[in-house]
């Protein structure tokens, strides 16, 4: 039976298996009622809406799906990851919206909802380095980027336009289809690895179609004052020396 199936159906089923998704789960992502069983049996054609969903969510090249190209994914740089919505203050300048840990759970699902963004706190920084680009504040959750970033701290990040703008060694806020992570990014062909600084956390593998927005971290706001451990001994010696001088003057 499978030998008689069209190329697009065979490749459609192959994609689902590669993503390790059930027929029901794959159908939900692609907006298909019930499951993908009828498509995989060749009883239902693959609609234009499904083709568009494969492109949007997974970066699948429609020409590859129908056997007209060997390029499975569209190149990462062809897909814009700029923010879909921005907010302005009373002066017409773009606000820096703050996304706390609680709000981050709903962020990927409200990317194009201006009313949702208006429920979040926002501020404006009148500094030249925060002009001529979109910035957003995200609260860090967890210790995957420790010791550079601590859980509960805030990062201010600048929107990137495309994956090809990614720079090695930089830290990014990456908005995926269902979550937000703060990681370093390594792009290797069609694979994208999201890397933690803390070695106890494994890298996350994803692909361009799953990435909605990318923000490069440019600064952080912290409630902690971490003193460099290497200098503590020297400071202690200086304090002891100064106390000794004070005692000698008083004696």
PDB file of C-alpha atoms in Angstrom:
ATOM      1  CA  UNK A   1       0.000   0.000   0.000  1.00  0.00           C
ATOM      2  CA  UNK A   2       2.744   2.438   0.987  1.00  0.00           C
ATOM      3  CA  UNK A   3       4.457   1.944  -2.393  1.00  0.00           C
ATOM      4  CA  UNK A   4       1.431   3.492  -4.114  1.00  0.00           C
ATOM      5  CA  UNK A   5       1.384   6.615  -1.940  1.00  0.00           C
ATOM      6  CA  UNK A   6       2.352   9.960  -3.423  1.00  0.00           C
ATOM      7  CA  UNK A   7       5.697  11.526  -2.540  1.00  0.00           C
ATOM      8  CA  UNK A   8       4.116  14.234  -0.403  1.00  0.00           C
ATOM      9  CA  UNK A   9       2.258  11.679   1.730  1.00  0.00           C
ATOM     10  CA  UNK A  10       5.382   9.571   2.280  1.00  0.00           C
ATOM     11  CA  UNK A  11       7.377  12.642   3.259  1.00  0.00           C
ATOM     12  CA  UNK A  12       4.559  13.954   5.438  1.00  0.00           C
ATOM     13  CA  UNK A  13       4.562  10.719   7.453  1.00  0.00           C
ATOM     14  CA  UNK A  14       8.357  10.728   7.573  1.00  0.00           C
ATOM     15  CA  UNK A  15       8.318  14.233   9.069  1.00  0.00           C
ATOM     16  CA  UNK A  16       5.915  13.223  11.823  1.00  0.00           C
ATOM     17  CA  UNK A  17       8.096  10.272  12.716  1.00  0.00           C
ATOM     18  CA  UNK A  18      11.252  12.412  12.698  1.00  0.00           C
ATOM     19  CA  UNK A  19       9.593  14.858  15.093  1.00  0.00           C
ATOM     20  CA  UNK A  20       8.603  11.873  17.275  1.00  0.00           C
ATOM     21  CA  UNK A  21       4.972  13.028  17.388  1.00  0.00           C
ATOM     22  CA  UNK A  22       1.776  11.024  17.491  1.00  0.00           C
ATOM     23  CA  UNK A  23      -0.773  11.450  14.709  1.00  0.00           C
ATOM     24  CA  UNK A  24      -3.011  13.359  17.123  1.00  0.00           C
ATOM     25  CA  UNK A  25      -0.253  15.707  18.338  1.00  0.00           C
ATOM     26  CA  UNK A  26       0.964  16.402  14.795  1.00  0.00           C
ATOM     27  CA  UNK A  27      -2.605  17.153  13.722  1.00  0.00           C
ATOM     28  CA  UNK A  28      -3.066  19.666  16.550  1.00  0.00           C
ATOM     29  CA  UNK A  29       0.071  21.583  15.570  1.00  0.00           C
ATOM     30  CA  UNK A  30      -0.969  21.677  11.898  1.00  0.00           C
ATOM     31  CA  UNK A  31      -4.596  22.580  12.552  1.00  0.00           C
ATOM     32  CA  UNK A  32      -5.982  19.273  11.287  1.00  0.00           C
ATOM     33  CA  UNK A  33      -9.179  17.870  12.808  1.00  0.00           C
ATOM     34  CA  UNK A  34      -8.936  14.492  14.551  1.00  0.00           C
ATOM     35  CA  UNK A  35      -5.564  13.046  13.445  1.00  0.00           C
ATOM     36  CA  UNK A  36      -3.251  12.705  10.455  1.00  0.00           C
ATOM     37  CA  UNK A  37      -4.219   9.062   9.895  1.00  0.00           C
ATOM     38  CA  UNK A  38      -6.313   9.699   6.766  1.00  0.00           C
ATOM     39  CA  UNK A  39      -3.547  11.754   5.173  1.00  0.00           C
ATOM     40  CA  UNK A  40      -0.945   9.088   5.885  1.00  0.00           C
ATOM     41  CA  UNK A  41      -3.209   6.411   4.345  1.00  0.00           C
ATOM     42  CA  UNK A  42      -3.691   8.506   1.229  1.00  0.00           C
ATOM     43  CA  UNK A  43      -7.411   8.996   1.846  1.00  0.00           C
ATOM     44  CA  UNK A  44      -7.150  12.769   2.332  1.00  0.00           C
ATOM     45  CA  UNK A  45      -5.032  15.184   0.314  1.00  0.00           C
ATOM     46  CA  UNK A  46      -2.605  17.568   1.982  1.00  0.00           C
ATOM     47  CA  UNK A  47      -4.299  20.962   1.882  1.00  0.00           C
ATOM     48  CA  UNK A  48      -2.648  24.310   1.297  1.00  0.00           C
ATOM     49  CA  UNK A  49      -3.315  25.209   4.932  1.00  0.00           C
ATOM     50  CA  UNK A  50      -1.342  22.167   6.082  1.00  0.00           C
ATOM     51  CA  UNK A  51       1.534  22.995   3.721  1.00  0.00           C
ATOM     52  CA  UNK A  52       1.601  26.553   5.124  1.00  0.00           C
ATOM     53  CA  UNK A  53       1.573  25.209   8.690  1.00  0.00           C
ATOM     54  CA  UNK A  54       4.521  22.917   7.946  1.00  0.00           C
ATOM     55  CA  UNK A  55       6.430  25.914   6.649  1.00  0.00           C
ATOM     56  CA  UNK A  56       5.465  28.163   9.564  1.00  0.00           C
ATOM     57  CA  UNK A  57       6.094  25.732  12.415  1.00  0.00           C
ATOM     58  CA  UNK A  58       8.909  23.576  11.066  1.00  0.00           C
ATOM     59  CA  UNK A  59      10.461  25.511   8.189  1.00  0.00           C
ATOM     60  CA  UNK A  60       9.623  22.724   5.725  1.00  0.00           C
ATOM     61  CA  UNK A  61      10.168  23.640   2.096  1.00  0.00           C
ATOM     62  CA  UNK A  62       6.888  23.001   0.172  1.00  0.00           C
ATOM     63  CA  UNK A  63       8.870  22.061  -2.954  1.00  0.00           C
ATOM     64  CA  UNK A  64      10.696  19.353  -0.984  1.00  0.00           C
ATOM     65  CA  UNK A  65       7.412  18.008   0.366  1.00  0.00           C
ATOM     66  CA  UNK A  66       6.113  17.435  -3.174  1.00  0.00           C
ATOM     67  CA  UNK A  67       9.401  15.999  -4.466  1.00  0.00           C
ATOM     68  CA  UNK A  68      10.403  19.046  -6.510  1.00  0.00           C
ATOM     69  CA  UNK A  69      13.498  19.933  -4.449  1.00  0.00           C
ATOM     70  CA  UNK A  70      16.130  18.207  -2.326  1.00  0.00           C
ATOM     71  CA  UNK A  71      16.281  21.162   0.082  1.00  0.00           C
ATOM     72  CA  UNK A  72      14.191  19.973   2.997  1.00  0.00           C
ATOM     73  CA  UNK A  73      14.201  23.168   5.070  1.00  0.00           C
ATOM     74  CA  UNK A  74      14.221  26.719   3.885  1.00  0.00           C
ATOM     75  CA  UNK A  75      17.381  28.532   4.880  1.00  0.00           C
ATOM     76  CA  UNK A  76      17.166  30.000   8.390  1.00  0.00           C
ATOM     77  CA  UNK A  77      17.949  33.536   7.204  1.00  0.00           C
ATOM     78  CA  UNK A  78      14.839  33.591   4.979  1.00  0.00           C
ATOM     79  CA  UNK A  79      12.603  33.506   8.040  1.00  0.00           C
ATOM     80  CA  UNK A  80      12.245  36.735  10.014  1.00  0.00           C
ATOM     81  CA  UNK A  81      12.367  36.430  13.798  1.00  0.00           C
ATOM     82  CA  UNK A  82      11.641  40.090  14.488  1.00  0.00           C
ATOM     83  CA  UNK A  83       8.952  40.809  17.118  1.00  0.00           C
ATOM     84  CA  UNK A  84       5.444  40.800  15.721  1.00  0.00           C
ATOM     85  CA  UNK A  85       4.130  43.489  18.094  1.00  0.00           C
ATOM     86  CA  UNK A  86       5.634  46.566  19.754  1.00  0.00           C
ATOM     87  CA  UNK A  87       4.156  49.175  22.106  1.00  0.00           C
ATOM     88  CA  UNK A  88       4.731  52.928  22.129  1.00  0.00           C
ATOM     89  CA  UNK A  89       4.687  55.473  24.951  1.00  0.00           C
ATOM     90  CA  UNK A  90       2.870  58.811  24.896  1.00  0.00           C
ATOM     91  CA  UNK A  91       5.791  60.390  23.032  1.00  0.00           C
ATOM     92  CA  UNK A  92       5.666  57.844  20.249  1.00  0.00           C
ATOM     93  CA  UNK A  93       8.857  56.066  21.342  1.00  0.00           C
ATOM     94  CA  UNK A  94       8.953  52.310  21.627  1.00  0.00           C
ATOM     95  CA  UNK A  95       8.600  50.968  25.156  1.00  0.00           C
ATOM     96  CA  UNK A  96      10.723  48.274  26.716  1.00  0.00           C
ATOM     97  CA  UNK A  97       8.096  45.737  27.763  1.00  0.00           C
ATOM     98  CA  UNK A  98       8.931  43.600  30.808  1.00  0.00           C
ATOM     99  CA  UNK A  99       8.097  39.897  30.619  1.00  0.00           C
ATOM    100  CA  UNK A 100       8.300  38.304  34.066  1.00  0.00           C
ATOM    101  CA  UNK A 101       8.443  34.588  34.801  1.00  0.00           C
ATOM    102  CA  UNK A 102       4.665  34.278  35.104  1.00  0.00           C
ATOM    103  CA  UNK A 103       3.988  36.189  31.871  1.00  0.00           C
ATOM    104  CA  UNK A 104       6.601  34.188  29.941  1.00  0.00           C
ATOM    105  CA  UNK A 105       4.295  31.157  30.026  1.00  0.00           C
ATOM    106  CA  UNK A 106       1.755  32.972  27.832  1.00  0.00           C
ATOM    107  CA  UNK A 107       4.215  34.997  25.756  1.00  0.00           C
ATOM    108  CA  UNK A 108       4.662  32.574  22.804  1.00  0.00           C
ATOM    109  CA  UNK A 109       0.875  32.344  22.386  1.00  0.00           C
ATOM    110  CA  UNK A 110       0.275  36.121  22.373  1.00  0.00           C
ATOM    111  CA  UNK A 111       2.965  37.325  19.975  1.00  0.00           C
ATOM    112  CA  UNK A 112       0.475  39.201  17.792  1.00  0.00           C
ATOM    113  CA  UNK A 113      -1.967  40.368  20.473  1.00  0.00           C
ATOM    114  CA  UNK A 114      -1.406  44.101  21.217  1.00  0.00           C
ATOM    115  CA  UNK A 115      -3.963  44.048  24.051  1.00  0.00           C
ATOM    116  CA  UNK A 116      -1.994  41.345  25.867  1.00  0.00           C
ATOM    117  CA  UNK A 117       1.210  43.401  25.709  1.00  0.00           C
ATOM    118  CA  UNK A 118      -0.620  46.360  27.223  1.00  0.00           C
ATOM    119  CA  UNK A 119      -1.192  44.307  30.384  1.00  0.00           C
ATOM    120  CA  UNK A 120       2.586  44.064  30.941  1.00  0.00           C
ATOM    121  CA  UNK A 121       4.670  46.753  32.660  1.00  0.00           C
ATOM    122  CA  UNK A 122       6.850  48.842  30.362  1.00  0.00           C
ATOM    123  CA  UNK A 123       9.394  51.644  30.602  1.00  0.00           C
ATOM    124  CA  UNK A 124      11.568  53.818  28.386  1.00  0.00           C
ATOM    125  CA  UNK A 125      15.343  54.285  28.670  1.00  0.00           C
ATOM    126  CA  UNK A 126      16.412  57.721  27.342  1.00  0.00           C
ATOM    127  CA  UNK A 127      19.905  56.497  26.495  1.00  0.00           C
ATOM    128  CA  UNK A 128      21.383  56.525  22.965  1.00  0.00           C
ATOM    129  CA  UNK A 129      22.393  52.857  23.084  1.00  0.00           C
ATOM    130  CA  UNK A 130      18.740  51.893  23.506  1.00  0.00           C
ATOM    131  CA  UNK A 131      17.529  53.715  20.407  1.00  0.00           C
ATOM    132  CA  UNK A 132      17.019  52.622  16.793  1.00  0.00           C
ATOM    133  CA  UNK A 133      16.092  49.051  17.735  1.00  0.00           C
ATOM    134  CA  UNK A 134      13.467  47.060  19.617  1.00  0.00           C
ATOM    135  CA  UNK A 135      14.302  46.088  23.194  1.00  0.00           C
ATOM    136  CA  UNK A 136      12.479  43.913  25.692  1.00  0.00           C
ATOM    137  CA  UNK A 137      13.069  42.856  29.282  1.00  0.00           C
ATOM    138  CA  UNK A 138      12.852  39.187  30.282  1.00  0.00           C
ATOM    139  CA  UNK A 139      13.131  37.692  33.765  1.00  0.00           C
ATOM    140  CA  UNK A 140      15.506  34.753  34.067  1.00  0.00           C
ATOM    141  CA  UNK A 141      14.137  31.499  35.451  1.00  0.00           C
ATOM    142  CA  UNK A 142      16.353  28.674  36.645  1.00  0.00           C
ATOM    143  CA  UNK A 143      20.126  28.290  36.857  1.00  0.00           C
ATOM    144  CA  UNK A 144      21.030  27.063  33.369  1.00  0.00           C
ATOM    145  CA  UNK A 145      23.062  30.234  32.698  1.00  0.00           C
ATOM    146  CA  UNK A 146      24.733  30.377  36.129  1.00  0.00           C
ATOM    147  CA  UNK A 147      27.129  31.975  37.074  1.00  0.00           C
ATOM    148  CA  UNK A 148      26.562  34.700  34.450  1.00  0.00           C
ATOM    149  CA  UNK A 149      22.819  34.964  35.104  1.00  0.00           C
ATOM    150  CA  UNK A 150      20.965  34.088  38.295  1.00  0.00           C
ATOM    151  CA  UNK A 151      17.359  32.985  38.605  1.00  0.00           C
ATOM    152  CA  UNK A 152      15.112  36.004  39.135  1.00  0.00           C
ATOM    153  CA  UNK A 153      17.420  38.517  37.449  1.00  0.00           C
ATOM    154  CA  UNK A 154      16.278  40.576  34.480  1.00  0.00           C
ATOM    155  CA  UNK A 155      17.969  40.878  31.104  1.00  0.00           C
ATOM    156  CA  UNK A 156      17.454  43.649  28.581  1.00  0.00           C
ATOM    157  CA  UNK A 157      17.654  42.237  25.065  1.00  0.00           C
ATOM    158  CA  UNK A 158      17.649  43.656  21.519  1.00  0.00           C
ATOM    159  CA  UNK A 159      15.552  42.059  18.778  1.00  0.00           C
ATOM    160  CA  UNK A 160      17.388  40.222  16.014  1.00  0.00           C
ATOM    161  CA  UNK A 161      16.026  40.101  12.480  1.00  0.00           C
ATOM    162  CA  UNK A 162      17.198  36.659  11.328  1.00  0.00           C
ATOM    163  CA  UNK A 163      19.193  33.634  12.416  1.00  0.00           C
ATOM    164  CA  UNK A 164      22.138  34.594  10.240  1.00  0.00           C
ATOM    165  CA  UNK A 165      22.697  37.580  12.577  1.00  0.00           C
ATOM    166  CA  UNK A 166      23.559  35.239  15.465  1.00  0.00           C
ATOM    167  CA  UNK A 167      27.069  35.777  16.879  1.00  0.00           C
ATOM    168  CA  UNK A 168      29.085  33.017  18.594  1.00  0.00           C
ATOM    169  CA  UNK A 169      29.506  33.402  22.330  1.00  0.00           C
ATOM    170  CA  UNK A 170      26.627  35.845  22.827  1.00  0.00           C
ATOM    171  CA  UNK A 171      23.627  35.138  25.040  1.00  0.00           C
ATOM    172  CA  UNK A 172      20.121  35.248  23.561  1.00  0.00           C
ATOM    173  CA  UNK A 173      16.526  35.069  24.650  1.00  0.00           C
ATOM    174  CA  UNK A 174      14.940  32.526  22.298  1.00  0.00           C
ATOM    175  CA  UNK A 175      11.162  32.390  21.935  1.00  0.00           C
ATOM    176  CA  UNK A 176      10.076  28.920  20.846  1.00  0.00           C
ATOM    177  CA  UNK A 177       6.593  27.714  19.931  1.00  0.00           C
ATOM    178  CA  UNK A 178       5.696  26.931  23.537  1.00  0.00           C
ATOM    179  CA  UNK A 179       8.369  28.395  25.814  1.00  0.00           C
ATOM    180  CA  UNK A 180      11.104  31.020  26.308  1.00  0.00           C
ATOM    181  CA  UNK A 181      14.721  30.114  27.065  1.00  0.00           C
ATOM    182  CA  UNK A 182      17.911  32.111  27.658  1.00  0.00           C
ATOM    183  CA  UNK A 183      20.830  30.385  25.949  1.00  0.00           C
ATOM    184  CA  UNK A 184      23.820  30.625  23.676  1.00  0.00           C
ATOM    185  CA  UNK A 185      23.026  29.595  20.095  1.00  0.00           C
ATOM    186  CA  UNK A 186      24.945  27.355  17.714  1.00  0.00           C
ATOM    187  CA  UNK A 187      23.623  27.028  14.149  1.00  0.00           C
ATOM    188  CA  UNK A 188      24.776  23.964  12.241  1.00  0.00           C
ATOM    189  CA  UNK A 189      22.991  23.581   8.923  1.00  0.00           C
ATOM    190  CA  UNK A 190      19.366  22.726   9.605  1.00  0.00           C
ATOM    191  CA  UNK A 191      20.028  22.042  13.282  1.00  0.00           C
ATOM    192  CA  UNK A 192      20.061  24.672  16.012  1.00  0.00           C
ATOM    193  CA  UNK A 193      21.541  23.965  19.443  1.00  0.00           C
ATOM    194  CA  UNK A 194      20.573  26.090  22.439  1.00  0.00           C
ATOM    195  CA  UNK A 195      23.448  25.844  24.888  1.00  0.00           C
ATOM    196  CA  UNK A 196      23.535  26.485  28.633  1.00  0.00           C
ATOM    197  CA  UNK A 197      26.545  27.916  30.464  1.00  0.00           C
ATOM    198  CA  UNK A 198      25.905  25.665  33.452  1.00  0.00           C
ATOM    199  CA  UNK A 199      27.294  22.242  32.391  1.00  0.00           C
ATOM    200  CA  UNK A 200      24.625  20.456  34.433  1.00  0.00           C
ATOM    201  CA  UNK A 201      22.021  21.468  31.836  1.00  0.00           C
ATOM    202  CA  UNK A 202      22.109  19.642  28.462  1.00  0.00           C
ATOM    203  CA  UNK A 203      21.814  21.512  25.175  1.00  0.00           C
ATOM    204  CA  UNK A 204      18.415  21.777  23.511  1.00  0.00           C
ATOM    205  CA  UNK A 205      18.169  20.844  19.831  1.00  0.00           C
ATOM    206  CA  UNK A 206      15.567  22.537  17.652  1.00  0.00           C
ATOM    207  CA  UNK A 207      15.130  23.793  14.092  1.00  0.00           C
ATOM    208  CA  UNK A 208      14.373  27.181  12.471  1.00  0.00           C
ATOM    209  CA  UNK A 209      10.646  26.528  12.144  1.00  0.00           C
ATOM    210  CA  UNK A 210      10.233  26.346  15.926  1.00  0.00           C
ATOM    211  CA  UNK A 211      11.831  29.746  16.604  1.00  0.00           C
ATOM    212  CA  UNK A 212       9.468  32.707  16.794  1.00  0.00           C
ATOM    213  CA  UNK A 213      11.713  35.519  18.084  1.00  0.00           C
ATOM    214  CA  UNK A 214      15.360  36.011  19.038  1.00  0.00           C
ATOM    215  CA  UNK A 215      16.633  38.748  21.359  1.00  0.00           C
ATOM    216  CA  UNK A 216      20.330  39.376  22.024  1.00  0.00           C
ATOM    217  CA  UNK A 217      21.034  40.075  25.703  1.00  0.00           C
ATOM    218  CA  UNK A 218      22.811  43.434  26.027  1.00  0.00           C
ATOM    219  CA  UNK A 219      22.546  44.121  29.772  1.00  0.00           C
ATOM    220  CA  UNK A 220      21.053  42.796  32.976  1.00  0.00           C
ATOM    221  CA  UNK A 221      19.316  44.147  36.057  1.00  0.00           C
ATOM    222  CA  UNK A 222      20.263  42.349  39.247  1.00  0.00           C
ATOM    223  CA  UNK A 223      19.289  42.638  42.893  1.00  0.00           C
ATOM    224  CA  UNK A 224      22.529  40.916  43.885  1.00  0.00           C
ATOM    225  CA  UNK A 225      25.958  42.401  44.414  1.00  0.00           C
ATOM    226  CA  UNK A 226      28.458  39.627  43.818  1.00  0.00           C
ATOM    227  CA  UNK A 227      31.949  40.479  45.004  1.00  0.00           C
ATOM    228  CA  UNK A 228      34.783  38.862  43.050  1.00  0.00           C
ATOM    229  CA  UNK A 229      36.115  36.086  45.267  1.00  0.00           C
ATOM    230  CA  UNK A 230      39.688  36.597  44.076  1.00  0.00           C
ATOM    231  CA  UNK A 231      39.779  40.105  45.587  1.00  0.00           C
ATOM    232  CA  UNK A 232      38.312  39.317  48.998  1.00  0.00           C
ATOM    233  CA  UNK A 233      41.648  38.289  50.484  1.00  0.00           C
ATOM    234  CA  UNK A 234      43.376  41.431  49.224  1.00  0.00           C
ATOM    235  CA  UNK A 235      40.596  43.634  50.609  1.00  0.00           C
ATOM    236  CA  UNK A 236      40.832  41.879  53.978  1.00  0.00           C
ATOM    237  CA  UNK A 237      44.578  42.531  54.091  1.00  0.00           C
ATOM    238  CA  UNK A 238      44.001  46.216  53.285  1.00  0.00           C
ATOM    239  CA  UNK A 239      41.439  46.529  56.068  1.00  0.00           C
ATOM    240  CA  UNK A 240      43.803  44.850  58.569  1.00  0.00           C
ATOM    241  CA  UNK A 241      46.605  47.217  57.543  1.00  0.00           C
ATOM    242  CA  UNK A 242      44.388  50.284  57.940  1.00  0.00           C
ATOM    243  CA  UNK A 243      43.171  49.105  61.354  1.00  0.00           C
ATOM    244  CA  UNK A 244      46.775  48.565  62.438  1.00  0.00           C
ATOM    245  CA  UNK A 245      47.679  52.130  61.406  1.00  0.00           C
ATOM    246  CA  UNK A 246      44.691  53.493  63.333  1.00  0.00           C
ATOM    247  CA  UNK A 247      45.692  51.577  66.480  1.00  0.00           C
ATOM    248  CA  UNK A 248      49.277  52.807  66.226  1.00  0.00           C
ATOM    249  CA  UNK A 249      48.107  56.431  65.953  1.00  0.00           C
ATOM    250  CA  UNK A 250      45.804  56.028  68.931  1.00  0.00           C
ATOM    251  CA  UNK A 251      48.450  54.359  71.170  1.00  0.00           C
TER     252      UNK A 251
END
